[in-house]
Amino acid sequence: MPMLEAAAGAAAGAGTSLFGYNRTNFIYDRKMRQETEYQIMEFRIRQAELWREDVRDIIGLTSVKMDTYLVVNAVQLGFCVMAFCEGRLAAGSPTWLIGAHTLSLAGAFMYLLMSVWLAMHASVTAKSYEVRLLTQLVRLPVPTWSQLEGARTYASSFEKVDPKQMFRVPFAMGTQESVLASSTANSGTNNPQPEGAPMVQPGGFVGSQPAHSLGGPAPVAG
């Protein structure tokens, strides 16, 4: 009897130690996964900020060009007005020369006036489209509450782990992935995972759906 009691006590102590060891690993892995998810969210926000800067730079190039054209054409338009007022031909000039002179100044005035108006219109249109892009299409992917909740794991989720994984002996029973693969091979084909059940993560642990896919595109639409 003393030997049986000693053996039972040793088995209970070993089981408690193994349970605590695997539970500690579970908590550590879930914490690392949560930090990874939050870091991915931060990276995507920074990526979206770069996209917004690109939009501002591209639209700003158009605005700068149109402003430059506007200044130059406005000066040339002023020259046309001065030529109309003070650039009269000398008395006795042929009629055809006066007509050609007047026609040339009128044509230049109309083209320069149209260029000034179109430059202003292009600048306003570019700014309007920039506002539309920044407010409707290229938005910061701020995570929602469901995404933040999906990145966390309750410690009680360890209770859903397979008993083989709860009491896995380090080194003797192989890695956590091999234990998970053997458990899945024994019961996974006949017992499909029900809809809404916690998802088994790499390492044999059960948790919620990840908030972000590591390789998926970042959401940009607001």
PDB file of C-alpha atoms in Angstrom:
ATOM      1  CA  MET A   1       0.000   0.000   0.000  1.00  0.00           C
ATOM      2  CA  PRO A   2       2.693   2.590   0.776  1.00  0.00           C
ATOM      3  CA  MET A   3       4.265   1.905  -2.602  1.00  0.00           C
ATOM      4  CA  LEU A   4       0.905   2.314  -4.355  1.00  0.00           C
ATOM      5  CA  GLU A   5       0.272   5.556  -2.520  1.00  0.00           C
ATOM      6  CA  ALA A   6       3.742   6.776  -3.411  1.00  0.00           C
ATOM      7  CA  ALA A   7       3.240   5.811  -7.060  1.00  0.00           C
ATOM      8  CA  ALA A   8      -0.171   7.497  -7.141  1.00  0.00           C
ATOM      9  CA  GLY A   9       1.282  10.627  -5.565  1.00  0.00           C
ATOM     10  CA  ALA A  10       4.160  10.661  -8.054  1.00  0.00           C
ATOM     11  CA  ALA A  11       1.754  10.189 -10.971  1.00  0.00           C
ATOM     12  CA  ALA A  12      -0.482  12.962  -9.685  1.00  0.00           C
ATOM     13  CA  GLY A  13       2.483  15.282  -9.239  1.00  0.00           C
ATOM     14  CA  ALA A  14       3.806  14.481 -12.707  1.00  0.00           C
ATOM     15  CA  GLY A  15       0.355  15.021 -14.218  1.00  0.00           C
ATOM     16  CA  THR A  16      -0.004  18.341 -12.433  1.00  0.00           C
ATOM     17  CA  SER A  17       3.421  19.440 -13.620  1.00  0.00           C
ATOM     18  CA  LEU A  18       2.694  18.409 -17.209  1.00  0.00           C
ATOM     19  CA  PHE A  19      -0.692  20.132 -17.118  1.00  0.00           C
ATOM     20  CA  GLY A  20       0.837  23.341 -15.784  1.00  0.00           C
ATOM     21  CA  TYR A  21       3.689  23.187 -18.288  1.00  0.00           C
ATOM     22  CA  ASN A  22       1.384  22.773 -21.300  1.00  0.00           C
ATOM     23  CA  ARG A  23      -1.057  25.378 -20.004  1.00  0.00           C
ATOM     24  CA  THR A  24       1.794  27.854 -19.599  1.00  0.00           C
ATOM     25  CA  ASN A  25       2.834  27.133 -23.182  1.00  0.00           C
ATOM     26  CA  PHE A  26      -0.752  27.676 -24.278  1.00  0.00           C
ATOM     27  CA  ILE A  27      -0.994  31.060 -22.562  1.00  0.00           C
ATOM     28  CA  TYR A  28       2.412  32.103 -23.932  1.00  0.00           C
ATOM     29  CA  ASP A  29       1.564  31.089 -27.516  1.00  0.00           C
ATOM     30  CA  ARG A  30      -1.778  32.862 -27.387  1.00  0.00           C
ATOM     31  CA  LYS A  31      -0.140  36.004 -26.043  1.00  0.00           C
ATOM     32  CA  MET A  32       2.427  35.930 -28.844  1.00  0.00           C
ATOM     33  CA  ARG A  33      -0.336  35.429 -31.406  1.00  0.00           C
ATOM     34  CA  GLN A  34      -2.274  38.385 -30.002  1.00  0.00           C
ATOM     35  CA  GLU A  35       0.800  40.605 -30.197  1.00  0.00           C
ATOM     36  CA  THR A  36       1.376  39.418 -33.779  1.00  0.00           C
ATOM     37  CA  GLU A  37      -2.199  40.272 -34.754  1.00  0.00           C
ATOM     38  CA  TYR A  38      -1.931  43.739 -33.217  1.00  0.00           C
ATOM     39  CA  GLN A  39       1.391  44.308 -34.978  1.00  0.00           C
ATOM     40  CA  ILE A  40      -0.172  43.318 -38.305  1.00  0.00           C
ATOM     41  CA  MET A  41      -2.979  45.819 -37.683  1.00  0.00           C
ATOM     42  CA  GLU A  42      -0.405  48.530 -36.997  1.00  0.00           C
ATOM     43  CA  PHE A  43       1.555  47.643 -40.148  1.00  0.00           C
ATOM     44  CA  ARG A  44      -1.598  47.903 -42.249  1.00  0.00           C
ATOM     45  CA  ILE A  45      -2.456  51.286 -40.788  1.00  0.00           C
ATOM     46  CA  ARG A  46       1.034  52.513 -41.654  1.00  0.00           C
ATOM     47  CA  GLN A  47       0.683  51.041 -45.147  1.00  0.00           C
ATOM     48  CA  ALA A  48      -2.597  52.872 -45.633  1.00  0.00           C
ATOM     49  CA  GLU A  49      -0.927  56.083 -44.441  1.00  0.00           C
ATOM     50  CA  LEU A  50       1.716  55.615 -47.166  1.00  0.00           C
ATOM     51  CA  TRP A  51      -1.060  55.153 -49.727  1.00  0.00           C
ATOM     52  CA  ARG A  52      -2.721  58.367 -48.559  1.00  0.00           C
ATOM     53  CA  GLU A  53       0.596  60.203 -48.870  1.00  0.00           C
ATOM     54  CA  ASP A  54       0.961  58.835 -52.416  1.00  0.00           C
ATOM     55  CA  VAL A  55      -2.485  60.168 -53.299  1.00  0.00           C
ATOM     56  CA  ARG A  56      -1.588  63.599 -51.933  1.00  0.00           C
ATOM     57  CA  ASP A  57       1.716  63.630 -53.846  1.00  0.00           C
ATOM     58  CA  ILE A  58       0.144  62.593 -57.169  1.00  0.00           C
ATOM     59  CA  ILE A  59      -2.739  65.055 -56.902  1.00  0.00           C
ATOM     60  CA  GLY A  60      -0.379  67.748 -55.621  1.00  0.00           C
ATOM     61  CA  LEU A  61       1.737  67.387 -58.774  1.00  0.00           C
ATOM     62  CA  THR A  62      -1.285  68.242 -60.914  1.00  0.00           C
ATOM     63  CA  SER A  63      -2.184  71.186 -58.707  1.00  0.00           C
ATOM     64  CA  VAL A  64       1.357  72.599 -58.845  1.00  0.00           C
ATOM     65  CA  LYS A  65       1.470  72.306 -62.644  1.00  0.00           C
ATOM     66  CA  MET A  66      -1.910  73.980 -63.041  1.00  0.00           C
ATOM     67  CA  ASP A  67      -0.943  76.798 -60.680  1.00  0.00           C
ATOM     68  CA  THR A  68       2.238  77.386 -62.695  1.00  0.00           C
ATOM     69  CA  TYR A  69       0.313  77.483 -65.956  1.00  0.00           C
ATOM     70  CA  LEU A  70      -2.227  79.809 -64.374  1.00  0.00           C
ATOM     71  CA  VAL A  71       0.386  82.386 -63.354  1.00  0.00           C
ATOM     72  CA  VAL A  72       2.190  82.342 -66.714  1.00  0.00           C
ATOM     73  CA  ASN A  73      -0.993  82.516 -68.788  1.00  0.00           C
ATOM     74  CA  ALA A  74      -2.438  85.276 -66.606  1.00  0.00           C
ATOM     75  CA  VAL A  75       0.695  87.377 -67.279  1.00  0.00           C
ATOM     76  CA  GLN A  76       0.404  86.697 -71.015  1.00  0.00           C
ATOM     77  CA  LEU A  77      -3.281  87.610 -70.877  1.00  0.00           C
ATOM     78  CA  GLY A  78      -2.295  90.926 -69.335  1.00  0.00           C
ATOM     79  CA  PHE A  79       0.137  91.510 -72.211  1.00  0.00           C
ATOM     80  CA  CYS A  80      -2.730  90.963 -74.673  1.00  0.00           C
ATOM     81  CA  VAL A  81      -4.849  93.562 -72.874  1.00  0.00           C
ATOM     82  CA  MET A  82      -1.950  96.016 -72.924  1.00  0.00           C
ATOM     83  CA  ALA A  83      -1.470  95.381 -76.657  1.00  0.00           C
ATOM     84  CA  PHE A  84      -5.163  96.080 -77.219  1.00  0.00           C
ATOM     85  CA  CYS A  85      -4.979  99.380 -75.348  1.00  0.00           C
ATOM     86  CA  GLU A  86      -1.508 100.710 -76.112  1.00  0.00           C
ATOM     87  CA  GLY A  87      -0.266  98.644 -79.011  1.00  0.00           C
ATOM     88  CA  ARG A  88      -2.168 100.370 -81.797  1.00  0.00           C
ATOM     89  CA  LEU A  89      -0.680 100.459 -85.227  1.00  0.00           C
ATOM     90  CA  ALA A  90       0.535 103.706 -86.683  1.00  0.00           C
ATOM     91  CA  ALA A  91      -1.862 105.902 -88.604  1.00  0.00           C
ATOM     92  CA  GLY A  92      -2.118 105.077 -92.256  1.00  0.00           C
ATOM     93  CA  SER A  93      -1.525 101.351 -91.807  1.00  0.00           C
ATOM     94  CA  PRO A  94      -3.233  99.175 -94.413  1.00  0.00           C
ATOM     95  CA  THR A  95      -6.665  97.864 -93.534  1.00  0.00           C
ATOM     96  CA  TRP A  96      -5.647  94.235 -93.969  1.00  0.00           C
ATOM     97  CA  LEU A  97      -2.764  94.729 -91.504  1.00  0.00           C
ATOM     98  CA  ILE A  98      -5.047  96.298 -88.919  1.00  0.00           C
ATOM     99  CA  GLY A  99      -7.528  93.408 -89.341  1.00  0.00           C
ATOM    100  CA  ALA A 100      -4.794  90.781 -89.021  1.00  0.00           C
ATOM    101  CA  HIS A 101      -3.385  92.547 -85.945  1.00  0.00           C
ATOM    102  CA  THR A 102      -6.789  92.748 -84.284  1.00  0.00           C
ATOM    103  CA  LEU A 103      -7.636  89.147 -85.194  1.00  0.00           C
ATOM    104  CA  SER A 104      -4.328  87.869 -83.821  1.00  0.00           C
ATOM    105  CA  LEU A 105      -4.761  89.716 -80.517  1.00  0.00           C
ATOM    106  CA  ALA A 106      -8.375  88.546 -80.180  1.00  0.00           C
ATOM    107  CA  GLY A 107      -7.406  84.928 -80.880  1.00  0.00           C
ATOM    108  CA  ALA A 108      -4.521  85.060 -78.389  1.00  0.00           C
ATOM    109  CA  PHE A 109      -6.795  86.667 -75.799  1.00  0.00           C
ATOM    110  CA  MET A 110      -9.456  83.962 -76.178  1.00  0.00           C
ATOM    111  CA  TYR A 111      -6.966  81.068 -76.047  1.00  0.00           C
ATOM    112  CA  LEU A 112      -5.176  82.476 -73.003  1.00  0.00           C
ATOM    113  CA  LEU A 113      -8.496  83.178 -71.282  1.00  0.00           C
ATOM    114  CA  MET A 114      -9.587  79.581 -71.906  1.00  0.00           C
ATOM    115  CA  SER A 115      -6.254  78.275 -70.639  1.00  0.00           C
ATOM    116  CA  VAL A 116      -6.619  80.263 -67.410  1.00  0.00           C
ATOM    117  CA  TRP A 117     -10.162  78.990 -66.889  1.00  0.00           C
ATOM    118  CA  LEU A 118      -9.216  75.378 -67.668  1.00  0.00           C
ATOM    119  CA  ALA A 119      -6.195  75.574 -65.351  1.00  0.00           C
ATOM    120  CA  MET A 120      -8.421  76.761 -62.507  1.00  0.00           C
ATOM    121  CA  HIS A 121     -10.979  74.064 -63.317  1.00  0.00           C
ATOM    122  CA  ALA A 122      -8.281  71.331 -63.411  1.00  0.00           C
ATOM    123  CA  SER A 123      -6.849  72.434 -60.078  1.00  0.00           C
ATOM    124  CA  VAL A 124     -10.263  72.453 -58.390  1.00  0.00           C
ATOM    125  CA  THR A 125     -11.163  69.091 -59.943  1.00  0.00           C
ATOM    126  CA  ALA A 126      -7.887  67.518 -58.784  1.00  0.00           C
ATOM    127  CA  LYS A 127      -8.443  68.737 -55.231  1.00  0.00           C
ATOM    128  CA  SER A 128     -12.029  67.485 -55.286  1.00  0.00           C
ATOM    129  CA  TYR A 129     -10.943  64.041 -56.436  1.00  0.00           C
ATOM    130  CA  GLU A 130      -8.213  63.998 -53.797  1.00  0.00           C
ATOM    131  CA  VAL A 131     -10.838  64.605 -51.114  1.00  0.00           C
ATOM    132  CA  ARG A 132     -13.013  61.842 -52.591  1.00  0.00           C
ATOM    133  CA  LEU A 133     -10.120  59.369 -52.621  1.00  0.00           C
ATOM    134  CA  LEU A 134      -9.064  60.162 -49.054  1.00  0.00           C
ATOM    135  CA  THR A 135     -12.574  60.136 -47.593  1.00  0.00           C
ATOM    136  CA  GLN A 136     -14.188  57.265 -49.526  1.00  0.00           C
ATOM    137  CA  LEU A 137     -11.580  54.921 -50.988  1.00  0.00           C
ATOM    138  CA  VAL A 138      -8.235  55.117 -49.165  1.00  0.00           C
ATOM    139  CA  ARG A 139      -9.300  55.019 -45.546  1.00  0.00           C
ATOM    140  CA  LEU A 140      -7.199  53.960 -42.576  1.00  0.00           C
ATOM    141  CA  PRO A 141      -7.991  50.306 -41.745  1.00  0.00           C
ATOM    142  CA  VAL A 142      -8.831  50.969 -38.113  1.00  0.00           C
ATOM    143  CA  PRO A 143      -9.700  47.584 -36.567  1.00  0.00           C
ATOM    144  CA  THR A 144     -13.239  47.024 -35.375  1.00  0.00           C
ATOM    145  CA  TRP A 145     -14.245  45.632 -32.018  1.00  0.00           C
ATOM    146  CA  SER A 146     -14.891  42.206 -33.547  1.00  0.00           C
ATOM    147  CA  GLN A 147     -11.381  42.145 -35.023  1.00  0.00           C
ATOM    148  CA  LEU A 148      -9.843  43.118 -31.688  1.00  0.00           C
ATOM    149  CA  GLU A 149     -11.948  40.480 -29.958  1.00  0.00           C
ATOM    150  CA  GLY A 150     -10.946  37.901 -32.576  1.00  0.00           C
ATOM    151  CA  ALA A 151      -7.265  38.487 -31.818  1.00  0.00           C
ATOM    152  CA  ARG A 152      -7.620  37.499 -28.172  1.00  0.00           C
ATOM    153  CA  THR A 153      -8.081  34.089 -26.572  1.00  0.00           C
ATOM    154  CA  TYR A 154      -9.733  33.186 -23.290  1.00  0.00           C
ATOM    155  CA  ALA A 155      -7.671  31.079 -20.930  1.00  0.00           C
ATOM    156  CA  SER A 156     -10.658  28.751 -20.600  1.00  0.00           C
ATOM    157  CA  SER A 157     -10.077  27.725 -24.224  1.00  0.00           C
ATOM    158  CA  PHE A 158      -7.349  25.442 -22.908  1.00  0.00           C
ATOM    159  CA  GLU A 159     -10.138  23.225 -21.601  1.00  0.00           C
ATOM    160  CA  LYS A 160     -11.092  22.394 -25.222  1.00  0.00           C
ATOM    161  CA  VAL A 161      -7.625  21.079 -26.053  1.00  0.00           C
ATOM    162  CA  ASP A 162      -7.201  17.338 -26.573  1.00  0.00           C
ATOM    163  CA  PRO A 163      -6.089  15.531 -23.375  1.00  0.00           C
ATOM    164  CA  LYS A 164      -3.001  14.256 -25.183  1.00  0.00           C
ATOM    165  CA  GLN A 165      -1.930  17.820 -25.678  1.00  0.00           C
ATOM    166  CA  MET A 166      -2.758  18.815 -22.107  1.00  0.00           C
ATOM    167  CA  PHE A 167      -0.454  16.125 -20.699  1.00  0.00           C
ATOM    168  CA  ARG A 168       2.146  16.025 -23.451  1.00  0.00           C
ATOM    169  CA  VAL A 169       5.549  14.975 -22.137  1.00  0.00           C
ATOM    170  CA  PRO A 170       8.227  17.272 -23.581  1.00  0.00           C
ATOM    171  CA  PHE A 171      10.706  15.546 -25.929  1.00  0.00           C
ATOM    172  CA  ALA A 172       9.240  12.098 -25.188  1.00  0.00           C
ATOM    173  CA  MET A 173       5.978  12.636 -27.115  1.00  0.00           C
ATOM    174  CA  GLY A 174       7.462  14.848 -29.842  1.00  0.00           C
ATOM    175  CA  THR A 175       6.435  18.335 -30.765  1.00  0.00           C
ATOM    176  CA  GLN A 176       3.015  19.846 -30.212  1.00  0.00           C
ATOM    177  CA  GLU A 177       2.385  19.779 -33.972  1.00  0.00           C
ATOM    178  CA  SER A 178       2.995  16.034 -34.169  1.00  0.00           C
ATOM    179  CA  VAL A 179       0.559  15.393 -31.311  1.00  0.00           C
ATOM    180  CA  LEU A 180      -2.024  17.550 -33.060  1.00  0.00           C
ATOM    181  CA  ALA A 181      -1.487  15.712 -36.362  1.00  0.00           C
ATOM    182  CA  SER A 182      -1.955  12.301 -34.717  1.00  0.00           C
ATOM    183  CA  SER A 183      -5.086  13.462 -32.895  1.00  0.00           C
ATOM    184  CA  THR A 184      -6.531  14.898 -36.096  1.00  0.00           C
ATOM    185  CA  ALA A 185      -5.736  11.742 -38.046  1.00  0.00           C
ATOM    186  CA  ASN A 186      -7.522   9.584 -35.459  1.00  0.00           C
ATOM    187  CA  SER A 187     -10.704  11.615 -35.102  1.00  0.00           C
ATOM    188  CA  GLY A 188     -10.735  14.433 -37.655  1.00  0.00           C
ATOM    189  CA  THR A 189     -12.101  12.547 -40.674  1.00  0.00           C
ATOM    190  CA  ASN A 190     -15.084  10.982 -38.918  1.00  0.00           C
ATOM    191  CA  ASN A 191     -15.913  13.964 -36.740  1.00  0.00           C
ATOM    192  CA  PRO A 192     -15.860  17.140 -38.827  1.00  0.00           C
ATOM    193  CA  GLN A 193     -15.577  20.394 -36.954  1.00  0.00           C
ATOM    194  CA  PRO A 194     -19.021  21.928 -36.418  1.00  0.00           C
ATOM    195  CA  GLU A 195     -19.754  25.407 -37.629  1.00  0.00           C
ATOM    196  CA  GLY A 196     -18.906  28.060 -35.073  1.00  0.00           C
ATOM    197  CA  ALA A 197     -16.569  25.785 -33.126  1.00  0.00           C
ATOM    198  CA  PRO A 198     -13.259  27.231 -31.930  1.00  0.00           C
ATOM    199  CA  MET A 199     -10.517  26.983 -34.512  1.00  0.00           C
ATOM    200  CA  VAL A 200      -7.452  24.803 -33.864  1.00  0.00           C
ATOM    201  CA  GLN A 201      -4.360  26.942 -34.206  1.00  0.00           C
ATOM    202  CA  PRO A 202      -0.808  25.824 -35.080  1.00  0.00           C
ATOM    203  CA  GLY A 203       0.674  24.215 -32.001  1.00  0.00           C
ATOM    204  CA  GLY A 204      -2.474  22.259 -31.204  1.00  0.00           C
ATOM    205  CA  PHE A 205      -4.283  25.013 -29.382  1.00  0.00           C
ATOM    206  CA  VAL A 206      -7.852  26.097 -29.821  1.00  0.00           C
ATOM    207  CA  GLY A 207      -8.695  29.728 -30.325  1.00  0.00           C
ATOM    208  CA  SER A 208     -10.869  32.196 -32.165  1.00  0.00           C
ATOM    209  CA  GLN A 209     -10.623  33.215 -35.790  1.00  0.00           C
ATOM    210  CA  PRO A 210      -7.630  35.477 -36.510  1.00  0.00           C
ATOM    211  CA  ALA A 211      -8.496  39.120 -36.921  1.00  0.00           C
ATOM    212  CA  HIS A 212      -6.332  39.389 -40.048  1.00  0.00           C
ATOM    213  CA  SER A 213      -4.899  37.005 -42.576  1.00  0.00           C
ATOM    214  CA  LEU A 214      -1.138  37.361 -42.740  1.00  0.00           C
ATOM    215  CA  GLY A 215      -1.108  37.395 -46.532  1.00  0.00           C
ATOM    216  CA  GLY A 216      -4.398  39.114 -47.290  1.00  0.00           C
ATOM    217  CA  PRO A 217      -4.793  42.596 -48.699  1.00  0.00           C
ATOM    218  CA  ALA A 218      -5.401  45.487 -46.369  1.00  0.00           C
ATOM    219  CA  PRO A 219      -8.881  46.959 -46.331  1.00  0.00           C
ATOM    220  CA  VAL A 220      -8.900  50.477 -47.683  1.00  0.00           C
ATOM    221  CA  ALA A 221     -12.541  51.246 -48.242  1.00  0.00           C
ATOM    222  CA  GLY A 222     -14.242  53.318 -45.586  1.00  0.00           C
TER     223      GLY A 222
END
